[in-house]
Short mmCIF file of C-alpha atoms in Angstrom, two decimals:
data_model
loop_
_atom_site.label_atom_id
_atom_site.label_comp_id
_atom_site.label_asym_id
_atom_site.label_seq_id
_atom_site.Cartn_x
_atom_site.Cartn_y
_atom_site.Cartn_z
CA PRO A 1 24.23 59.83 2.69
CA CYS A 2 22.10 59.88 -0.46
CA PRO A 3 19.05 61.94 -0.10
CA VAL A 4 16.90 59.37 -2.01
CA MET A 5 18.09 56.68 0.52
CA ASN A 6 17.25 58.86 3.52
CA VAL A 7 13.62 59.18 1.99
CA VAL A 8 13.28 55.36 1.43
CA SER A 9 14.71 54.74 5.08
CA ARG A 10 12.00 57.11 6.51
CA ARG A 11 9.30 55.48 4.55
CA LEU A 12 10.51 52.04 5.62
CA ARG A 13 10.52 53.07 9.21
CA ALA A 14 6.99 54.38 9.06
CA ARG A 15 5.92 51.15 7.36
CA LEU A 16 7.52 49.12 10.24
CA VAL A 17 5.79 51.28 12.72
CA SER A 18 2.43 50.69 11.01
CA CYS A 19 3.04 46.87 10.85
CA ARG A 20 3.82 46.75 14.49
CA ARG A 21 0.50 48.53 15.34
CA ALA A 22 -1.33 46.09 13.02
CA PHE A 23 0.15 43.23 14.97
CA SER A 24 -2.29 43.38 17.67
CA SER A 25 -2.35 41.75 21.11
CA GLU A 26 -5.20 39.54 20.00
CA THR A 27 -3.03 38.26 16.97
CA LEU A 28 -0.16 37.54 19.40
CA MET A 29 -2.72 35.72 21.65
CA LYS A 30 -3.80 33.49 18.66
CA MET A 31 -0.26 32.53 17.95
CA LYS A 32 0.11 31.63 21.91
CA GLN A 33 -3.16 29.51 21.45
CA ALA A 34 -1.74 27.67 18.42
CA GLN A 35 1.38 26.94 20.37
CA THR A 36 -0.28 25.58 23.39
CA GLY A 37 -2.77 23.84 21.52
CA SER A 38 -5.65 25.32 23.58
CA ALA A 39 -9.23 25.16 22.17
CA LYS A 40 -10.01 28.76 22.48
CA ILE A 41 -8.80 32.16 23.55
CA GLU A 42 -9.13 32.82 27.29
CA THR A 43 -9.14 36.50 28.42
CA GLY A 44 -8.25 36.92 31.92
CA PRO A 45 -6.18 39.20 34.13
CA ALA A 46 -2.63 39.62 32.72
CA GLN A 47 0.24 38.06 34.45
CA THR A 48 2.26 40.51 36.38
CA GLU A 49 6.21 40.47 36.14
CA GLU A 50 5.97 39.46 39.90
CA ASP A 51 3.80 36.41 39.30
CA SER A 52 6.16 35.32 36.53
CA SER A 53 9.14 35.59 38.64
CA SER A 54 7.66 33.77 41.67
CA LYS A 55 6.62 30.81 39.25
CA LEU A 56 10.09 30.60 37.68
CA ARG A 57 11.64 30.58 41.26
CA LYS A 58 9.24 27.91 42.66
CA SER A 59 9.95 25.68 39.62
CA ARG A 60 13.52 24.98 40.73
CA VAL A 61 14.39 22.22 42.88
CA TYR A 62 17.47 22.62 45.03
CA THR A 63 19.97 20.36 46.69
CA THR A 64 22.92 20.58 49.11
CA GLU A 65 24.69 17.65 47.38
CA LEU A 66 27.71 18.74 45.14
CA ASP A 67 27.34 16.14 42.28
CA LEU A 68 28.78 16.55 38.71
CA LYS A 69 26.21 14.22 37.19
CA LEU A 70 27.18 11.66 34.38
CA GLU A 71 23.85 9.83 33.69
CA LYS A 72 24.57 6.69 31.85
CA THR A 73 21.61 4.94 30.04
CA ASN A 74 21.04 1.85 28.02
CA ILE A 75 17.73 2.29 26.73
CA PRO A 76 16.20 -0.97 25.59
CA CYS A 77 15.20 -1.70 21.95
CA PHE A 78 11.68 -2.55 21.29
CA ARG A 79 11.01 -5.48 19.11
CA ILE A 80 8.26 -7.93 18.19
CA ILE A 81 10.00 -10.79 16.19
CA ASP A 82 13.47 -12.22 16.92
CA GLU A 83 15.99 -13.01 14.09
CA GLU A 84 14.38 -16.19 13.13
CA GLY A 85 10.81 -14.55 12.60
CA GLU A 86 9.44 -15.83 15.96
CA VAL A 87 7.23 -13.43 17.88
CA VAL A 88 8.75 -12.58 21.21
CA LYS A 89 6.18 -9.98 22.44
CA LYS A 90 3.71 -11.88 24.74
CA ASP A 91 0.05 -11.75 23.54
CA TYR A 92 1.03 -9.74 20.36
CA LYS A 93 -2.08 -8.80 18.15
CA PRO A 94 -0.92 -6.90 15.02
CA SER A 95 -2.60 -3.69 14.23
CA LEU A 96 -2.03 -4.13 10.50
CA SER A 97 -3.55 -6.61 8.37
CA VAL A 98 -2.01 -9.58 6.66
CA GLU A 99 -2.37 -7.87 3.24
CA LYS A 100 -0.40 -4.96 4.54
CA MET A 101 2.39 -6.97 6.04
CA ILE A 102 2.63 -8.73 2.60
CA LYS A 103 2.69 -5.56 0.72
CA ILE A 104 5.45 -4.31 3.11
CA TYR A 105 7.47 -7.44 2.51
CA GLU A 106 6.96 -7.09 -1.36
CA THR A 107 8.19 -3.53 -1.35
CA MET A 108 11.17 -4.43 0.66
CA SER A 109 11.89 -7.15 -1.85
CA LYS A 110 11.47 -4.78 -4.85
CA LEU A 111 13.80 -2.17 -3.09
CA THR A 112 16.47 -4.88 -2.77
CA VAL A 113 16.09 -5.99 -6.42
CA MET A 114 16.30 -2.39 -7.52
CA ASP A 115 19.51 -1.88 -5.26
CA LYS A 116 21.34 -4.72 -7.20
CA ILE A 117 20.22 -3.71 -10.64
CA PHE A 118 20.82 0.15 -10.35
CA TYR A 119 24.19 -0.50 -8.64
CA ASP A 120 25.28 -2.72 -11.51
CA ALA A 121 24.02 -0.01 -13.81
CA GLN A 122 26.16 2.61 -12.27
CA ARG A 123 29.18 0.22 -12.28
CA GLN A 124 28.62 -0.05 -16.06
CA GLY A 125 28.60 3.56 -16.44
CA ARG A 126 24.88 3.87 -17.51
CA ILE A 127 23.99 6.14 -14.52
CA SER A 128 26.67 8.29 -12.66
CA PHE A 129 25.76 7.63 -8.99
CA PHE A 130 23.77 5.52 -6.73
CA MET A 131 23.06 4.58 -3.11
CA GLN A 132 21.94 1.28 -1.86
CA HIS A 133 19.47 0.48 1.05
CA MET A 134 20.51 -3.05 2.01
CA GLY A 135 20.06 -3.77 5.53
CA GLU A 136 17.56 -0.85 6.08
CA GLN A 137 14.58 -1.96 4.18
CA ALA A 138 12.40 -2.81 7.15
CA ALA A 139 13.09 0.70 8.86
CA LEU A 140 12.33 2.47 5.82
CA ILE A 141 9.25 0.80 4.24
CA ALA A 142 7.56 -0.21 7.64
CA SER A 143 7.85 3.31 8.84
CA ALA A 144 6.43 4.82 5.71
CA ALA A 145 3.47 2.27 5.87
CA ALA A 146 2.51 3.75 9.31
CA LEU A 147 2.08 7.34 7.83
CA ASP A 148 -0.88 8.97 6.39
CA HIS A 149 -0.48 10.13 2.67
CA ASP A 150 -1.27 13.77 3.72
CA ASP A 151 1.62 13.63 6.41
CA VAL A 152 4.70 15.78 4.96
CA VAL A 153 7.82 13.68 4.45
CA TYR A 154 11.25 14.93 4.23
CA THR A 155 14.04 12.41 3.58
CA GLN A 156 17.85 12.30 3.67
CA TYR A 157 19.06 10.12 0.65
CA ARG A 158 18.78 6.55 1.47
CA GLU A 159 14.88 6.51 1.59
CA ALA A 160 13.99 5.19 -1.84
CA GLY A 161 11.52 2.58 -0.13
CA VAL A 162 9.79 5.53 1.51
CA TYR A 163 9.05 6.99 -2.06
CA MET A 164 8.15 3.50 -3.35
CA TRP A 165 5.51 2.99 -0.63
CA ARG A 166 4.03 6.54 -1.33
CA GLY A 167 3.56 5.82 -4.97
CA PHE A 168 6.94 6.94 -6.72
CA ASP A 169 7.67 4.01 -8.78
CA ILE A 170 10.82 2.60 -10.21
CA GLN A 171 10.16 4.00 -13.49
CA GLN A 172 10.32 7.61 -12.15
CA MET A 173 13.42 6.69 -10.21
CA SER A 174 14.99 5.57 -13.42
CA HIS A 175 13.85 8.81 -15.22
CA GLN A 176 15.44 10.83 -12.12
CA CYS A 177 18.74 8.96 -12.39
CA TYR A 178 19.17 9.57 -16.10
CA GLY A 179 17.90 13.25 -15.65
CA ASN A 180 15.90 12.83 -18.69
CA VAL A 181 12.82 14.83 -19.92
CA HIS A 182 10.42 12.88 -17.66
CA ASP A 183 12.53 13.70 -14.61
CA TYR A 184 10.28 15.72 -12.09
CA GLY A 185 13.60 17.57 -11.15
CA LYS A 186 14.33 18.25 -14.91
CA GLY A 187 17.89 16.97 -14.78
CA ARG A 188 19.08 19.63 -12.25
CA GLN A 189 19.76 17.29 -9.38
CA MET A 190 22.24 14.27 -8.54
CA PRO A 191 20.72 10.85 -9.06
CA ILE A 192 18.62 9.33 -6.32
CA HIS A 193 17.59 12.99 -5.33
CA TYR A 194 14.03 12.20 -5.73
CA GLY A 195 11.10 14.48 -5.03
CA SER A 196 7.37 14.15 -5.74
CA ARG A 197 4.49 16.51 -5.10
CA ALA A 198 1.95 13.71 -5.66
CA SER A 199 3.68 11.48 -3.11
CA ASN A 200 4.08 14.51 -0.54
CA VAL A 201 7.65 13.88 -0.31
CA HIS A 202 10.13 16.86 -0.47
CA THR A 203 13.04 16.65 -2.95
CA VAL A 204 16.38 15.20 -1.34
CA SER A 205 18.99 17.77 -0.46
CA SER A 206 22.49 16.55 -0.39
CA PRO A 207 23.74 18.58 2.64
CA LEU A 208 23.29 16.73 5.76
CA ALA A 209 20.40 17.54 8.30
CA THR A 210 18.85 20.53 6.38
CA GLN A 211 15.65 18.60 6.19
CA ILE A 212 15.30 18.27 9.77
CA PRO A 213 14.26 21.89 10.76
CA HIS A 214 11.96 21.95 7.63
CA ALA A 215 10.04 18.83 8.97
CA ALA A 216 9.62 20.71 12.39
CA GLY A 217 8.27 23.84 10.55
CA ALA A 218 6.04 21.98 8.32
CA ALA A 219 4.52 20.08 11.54
CA TYR A 220 4.01 23.47 13.21
CA ALA A 221 2.26 24.77 10.03
CA LEU A 222 0.01 21.67 9.87
CA LYS A 223 -0.94 22.24 13.51
CA LEU A 224 -1.66 25.90 12.85
CA GLU A 225 -3.85 24.90 10.06
CA GLY A 226 -5.58 22.29 12.17
CA LYS A 227 -4.82 19.43 10.05
CA PRO A 228 -4.69 15.95 11.46
CA ASN A 229 -1.20 15.26 10.06
CA VAL A 230 2.39 15.11 11.09
CA GLY A 231 5.77 16.24 9.57
CA ILE A 232 8.50 13.61 9.47
CA ALA A 233 12.15 14.01 8.88
CA TYR A 234 14.31 10.84 8.14
CA PHE A 235 18.15 11.03 8.80
CA GLY A 236 21.11 9.01 9.75
CA ASP A 237 23.11 8.86 12.93
CA GLY A 238 25.74 10.96 11.36
CA ALA A 239 23.25 13.77 10.60
CA ALA A 240 22.30 13.95 14.34
CA SER A 241 25.77 15.51 14.98
CA GLU A 242 24.73 18.46 12.85
CA GLY A 243 23.51 21.63 14.43
CA ASP A 244 20.46 21.62 12.39
CA PHE A 245 19.42 18.41 14.39
CA HIS A 246 19.48 20.03 17.70
CA ALA A 247 17.69 23.27 16.35
CA ALA A 248 15.04 21.29 14.99
CA LEU A 249 14.19 19.14 18.02
CA ASN A 250 14.18 22.26 20.20
CA PHE A 251 12.00 24.28 17.80
CA ALA A 252 9.43 21.49 17.61
CA ALA A 253 9.45 20.75 21.30
CA THR A 254 9.08 24.38 22.41
CA LEU A 255 6.21 25.17 19.73
CA GLY A 256 4.49 21.85 20.39
CA ALA A 257 4.83 20.76 16.83
CA PRO A 258 3.46 17.18 15.87
CA ALA A 259 6.74 16.25 14.24
CA LEU A 260 8.39 12.72 13.94
CA PHE A 261 12.15 12.59 13.90
CA PHE A 262 13.15 9.22 12.48
CA CYS A 263 16.84 8.30 12.83
CA ARG A 264 18.29 5.37 11.01
CA ASN A 265 21.10 4.34 13.15
CA ASN A 266 22.93 2.12 10.71
CA ALA A 267 26.30 1.91 12.73
CA TYR A 268 28.33 4.13 10.33
CA ALA A 269 28.38 7.74 9.09
CA ILE A 270 30.23 7.15 5.85
CA SER A 271 33.46 5.73 7.29
CA THR A 272 32.73 6.98 10.81
CA PRO A 273 31.60 4.19 13.26
CA ILE A 274 29.19 5.30 16.07
CA HIS A 275 31.74 4.76 18.63
CA GLU A 276 33.65 7.77 17.10
CA GLN A 277 30.13 9.60 16.44
CA TYR A 278 29.04 9.84 20.08
CA VAL A 279 29.91 8.86 23.74
CA GLY A 280 26.33 8.74 25.07
CA ASP A 281 23.54 6.14 24.64
CA GLY A 282 22.79 6.54 20.91
CA ILE A 283 20.50 9.38 19.71
CA VAL A 284 17.16 8.62 21.52
CA CYS A 285 18.75 9.43 24.89
CA ARG A 286 18.74 13.14 23.73
CA ALA A 287 14.87 13.37 23.57
CA PRO A 288 14.59 13.99 27.47
CA GLY A 289 17.03 16.90 27.02
CA TYR A 290 14.36 18.67 24.79
CA GLY A 291 11.48 17.56 26.88
CA MET A 292 10.16 15.21 24.22
CA ARG A 293 9.09 11.58 24.08
CA GLY A 294 11.38 9.14 22.29
CA ILE A 295 11.72 5.31 21.46
CA ARG A 296 14.35 3.10 20.34
CA VAL A 297 13.13 0.15 17.95
CA ASP A 298 14.69 -2.71 16.32
CA GLY A 299 15.07 -1.28 12.85
CA ASN A 300 15.25 -4.70 11.27
CA ASP A 301 11.93 -5.89 12.65
CA PHE A 302 9.20 -4.68 10.23
CA LEU A 303 6.52 -5.29 12.68
CA ALA A 304 8.07 -3.37 15.59
CA VAL A 305 8.98 -0.39 13.20
CA TYR A 306 5.37 -0.33 12.16
CA GLU A 307 3.91 -0.31 15.64
CA ALA A 308 6.45 2.23 17.04
CA VAL A 309 5.85 4.62 14.33
CA SER A 310 1.94 4.17 14.51
CA GLU A 311 2.07 4.81 18.17
CA ALA A 312 4.55 7.86 17.68
CA ARG A 313 2.27 9.39 15.18
CA LYS A 314 -0.78 9.02 17.31
CA THR A 315 1.00 10.29 20.39
CA ALA A 316 2.40 13.35 18.41
CA LEU A 317 -1.15 14.39 17.22
CA GLU A 318 -3.01 13.79 20.47
CA ASN A 319 -0.47 15.87 22.46
CA ASN A 320 0.78 18.45 19.94
CA ALA A 321 4.32 17.23 20.63
CA PRO A 322 7.28 15.84 18.78
CA VAL A 323 8.69 12.20 18.94
CA LEU A 324 12.06 10.99 18.43
CA ILE A 325 12.39 7.47 17.07
CA GLU A 326 15.73 5.66 16.80
CA ALA A 327 15.68 2.67 14.52
CA MET A 328 18.64 0.47 15.32
CA THR A 329 19.84 -1.13 12.05
CA TYR A 330 22.81 -1.85 9.85
CA ARG A 331 24.07 -0.53 6.49
CA LEU A 332 24.99 -3.91 4.58
CA GLY A 333 26.16 -2.07 1.56
CA HIS A 334 28.73 0.67 0.78
CA HIS A 335 27.76 4.19 1.84
CA SER A 336 27.38 5.00 -1.99
CA THR A 337 28.93 3.98 -5.19
CA SER A 338 31.72 6.45 -4.47
CA ASP A 339 32.69 4.40 -1.41
CA ASP A 340 34.48 1.15 -0.66
CA SER A 341 33.51 0.29 2.94
CA THR A 342 35.88 -2.62 3.12
CA ALA A 343 38.42 -0.01 3.90
CA TYR A 344 37.19 0.66 7.18
CA ARG A 345 35.12 -2.35 8.32
CA ASP A 346 35.69 -6.18 8.05
CA LEU A 347 33.93 -8.38 5.50
CA ALA A 348 33.17 -10.91 8.28
CA GLU A 349 31.13 -8.17 10.19
CA MET A 350 29.01 -7.34 7.06
CA LYS A 351 28.58 -11.05 6.33
CA ASP A 352 27.50 -11.67 10.09
CA TRP A 353 24.69 -9.17 9.90
CA GLU A 354 23.45 -10.19 6.44
CA THR A 355 23.28 -13.82 7.61
CA ASN A 356 21.98 -13.38 11.21
CA ASN A 357 20.06 -10.21 11.29
CA ASN A 358 18.75 -9.57 7.88
CA PRO A 359 15.42 -7.56 7.88
CA LEU A 360 14.31 -9.33 4.61
CA THR A 361 15.07 -12.69 5.95
CA ARG A 362 13.22 -12.06 9.12
CA ALA A 363 10.09 -10.76 7.60
CA ARG A 364 9.81 -13.78 5.07
CA LEU A 365 10.29 -16.14 8.03
CA TYR A 366 7.58 -14.63 9.93
CA LEU A 367 5.09 -14.72 7.00
CA GLU A 368 6.19 -18.38 6.13
CA LYS A 369 5.53 -19.42 9.77
CA HIS A 370 2.00 -18.04 9.60
CA GLY A 371 1.30 -19.70 6.26
CA GLU A 372 1.21 -16.42 4.26
CA TRP A 373 4.37 -16.94 2.05
CA ASP A 374 6.12 -19.73 0.28
CA SER A 375 9.14 -20.33 -2.10
CA ASP A 376 7.03 -20.35 -5.35
CA ARG A 377 5.53 -16.80 -4.60
CA GLU A 378 9.18 -15.68 -3.63
CA GLY A 379 10.48 -16.67 -7.02
CA GLU A 380 7.72 -15.41 -9.23
CA MET A 381 7.74 -11.91 -7.43
CA LEU A 382 11.62 -11.60 -7.62
CA ASN A 383 11.51 -12.50 -11.30
CA ASN A 384 8.62 -9.91 -11.89
CA PHE A 385 10.71 -7.18 -9.95
CA ARG A 386 13.73 -7.88 -11.98
CA LYS A 387 11.87 -7.42 -15.32
CA GLU A 388 10.31 -4.27 -14.03
CA CYS A 389 13.67 -2.81 -13.16
CA LEU A 390 15.42 -3.67 -16.41
CA LYS A 391 12.49 -2.36 -18.36
CA SER A 392 12.45 1.11 -16.36
CA LEU A 393 16.20 1.63 -17.19
CA HIS A 394 15.47 0.66 -20.78
CA ASN A 395 12.68 3.18 -21.08
CA ALA A 396 14.72 5.83 -19.56
CA VAL A 397 17.99 5.65 -21.30
CA ASP A 398 17.22 6.99 -24.89
CA LYS A 399 15.07 9.86 -23.78
CA LYS A 400 15.92 13.29 -24.63
CA PHE A 401 16.86 15.84 -21.85
CA PRO A 402 14.51 18.73 -20.70
CA PRO A 403 14.80 22.27 -22.59
CA ILE A 404 18.03 24.16 -21.78
CA SER A 405 15.81 26.95 -20.79
CA GLN A 406 14.56 25.06 -17.78
CA LEU A 407 17.81 25.73 -16.04
CA PHE A 408 16.37 29.14 -15.01
CA THR A 409 12.93 28.03 -13.95
CA ASP A 410 11.28 26.95 -10.58
CA VAL A 411 13.24 29.16 -8.21
CA TYR A 412 11.26 32.45 -8.59
CA ASP A 413 7.60 32.89 -9.55
CA ASP A 414 8.64 35.59 -11.88
CA VAL A 415 12.02 35.21 -13.27
CA PRO A 416 14.07 38.30 -12.27
CA TRP A 417 15.91 40.51 -14.62
CA HIS A 418 19.41 39.19 -14.09
CA LEU A 419 18.34 35.61 -14.65
CA GLU A 420 16.46 36.55 -17.68
CA GLU A 421 19.51 38.31 -18.91
CA GLN A 422 21.65 35.20 -18.30
CA ARG A 423 19.19 32.91 -20.13
CA GLU A 424 19.16 35.16 -23.09
CA GLU A 425 22.94 35.28 -23.29
CA LEU A 426 23.13 31.43 -22.99
CA MET A 427 20.65 30.98 -25.84
CA ALA A 428 22.27 33.55 -27.95
CA HIS A 429 25.72 31.67 -27.50
CA LEU A 430 24.17 28.39 -28.28
CA SER A 431 22.65 29.86 -31.45
CA ARG A 432 25.99 31.15 -32.56
CA ASN A 433 27.89 27.96 -31.90
CA PRO A 434 25.40 24.96 -32.70
CA GLU A 435 28.07 22.77 -33.88
CA LYS A 436 29.89 22.79 -30.57
CA TYR A 437 26.85 21.30 -28.50
CA SER A 438 24.39 18.52 -28.78
CA ILE A 439 21.60 20.78 -29.05
CA ASP A 440 19.34 18.01 -30.62
CA ASP A 441 19.59 15.94 -27.48
CA TYR A 442 17.37 18.47 -25.55
CA VAL A 443 13.69 18.96 -26.03
CA LYS A 444 12.55 22.13 -27.73
CA ASP A 445 10.68 24.64 -25.43
CA GLU A 446 7.57 24.52 -27.71
CA ASP A 447 7.50 20.79 -27.28
CA TYR A 448 7.90 20.40 -23.58
CA GLU A 449 5.40 19.47 -21.02
CA ASP A 450 6.24 19.68 -17.45
CA PRO A 451 6.13 16.08 -16.03
CA ARG A 452 4.92 17.07 -12.63
CA TYR A 453 1.70 18.37 -13.97
CA MET A 454 1.01 15.71 -16.83
#
């Protein structure tokens, strides 16, 4: 072995021993305090191994019956209004104002208008990719409306409505889909992979379920910092089959993290229907297995979603405990612009949901029945949203791209030598071959301002 490496190894071992000693019992006790949520550190007689063993043995319940259990449940779905916009919950008194209800409905409508226009823009070749939200507007926007702005949000990829509610506007979405100089992601992500520090929503990551453990960790960090906020992860029923889903729920439950896990059960994981996705009673039935609370809610009922998430958030903070929410909805559109869902489901099925259980229709009918909405306001609103969407695409299409050098930023605080070497090699290559590349389409370094901090 190399003598130099032996010296380094000895020094590392000495450093580790020093770190272990510095990591005192008091520090460990503080971590335990944060985990249990206790108000102060109590010093008392240490629990002996015998005490611990006795407690474990006494906690077990025994039986003489040999029974291989198969528990079958059919957890009911919480709702407030039916498909006709009629209130079905007795003595229901909304916890949100009429103004907030209208804002939720308007944002649902804006998302729907954007869906159609951006989808058509992709089909025309103006943007390369898009995902629609039709059928899931209430689940997304009503849940976002129940959160605090300082709650930390992690989305999957079908949550543009959450971004909208939190202030990330259509113009920014247009910039991101074009990957132009005003895109917060600097053109380095696929379209619809939004992210916004100002909106406190982390950037979308394509691989399924990676955001779920992140939300659990963020919730635990918020707890350690003593902040009155939750971490929330949005994901689909398909993502709940990933290992990260199970790890995140167990992590949050055992550490007492105030995390919300919001599952959009829209009946399909791309082309996989739910009856092929799982055999049990959906997703929320898994909550008891992790010792956590859960609720199943009608994801097409904007009032029920709002009330369920509000209560879940309150419960998570009061108990330092996670909550699993399963919003039962239906994906009316294709999975993405790369998908043709008529290959695996009937048009009649899609039409039935659109006609008989449409979240937008249900919200509008409720507001109309209570004298808070009419056809004139509807027409004016839709016309204004259409103009806004078209203008946003027009404003984004002719903008230059971020500087090429931005390819090498935002991963490390100090760019390491090997990336610096690659950057210099690329820039030298471009300098030698300017006629082979559209260099003028990119902003120069000296003219660039990072849009995230403007």
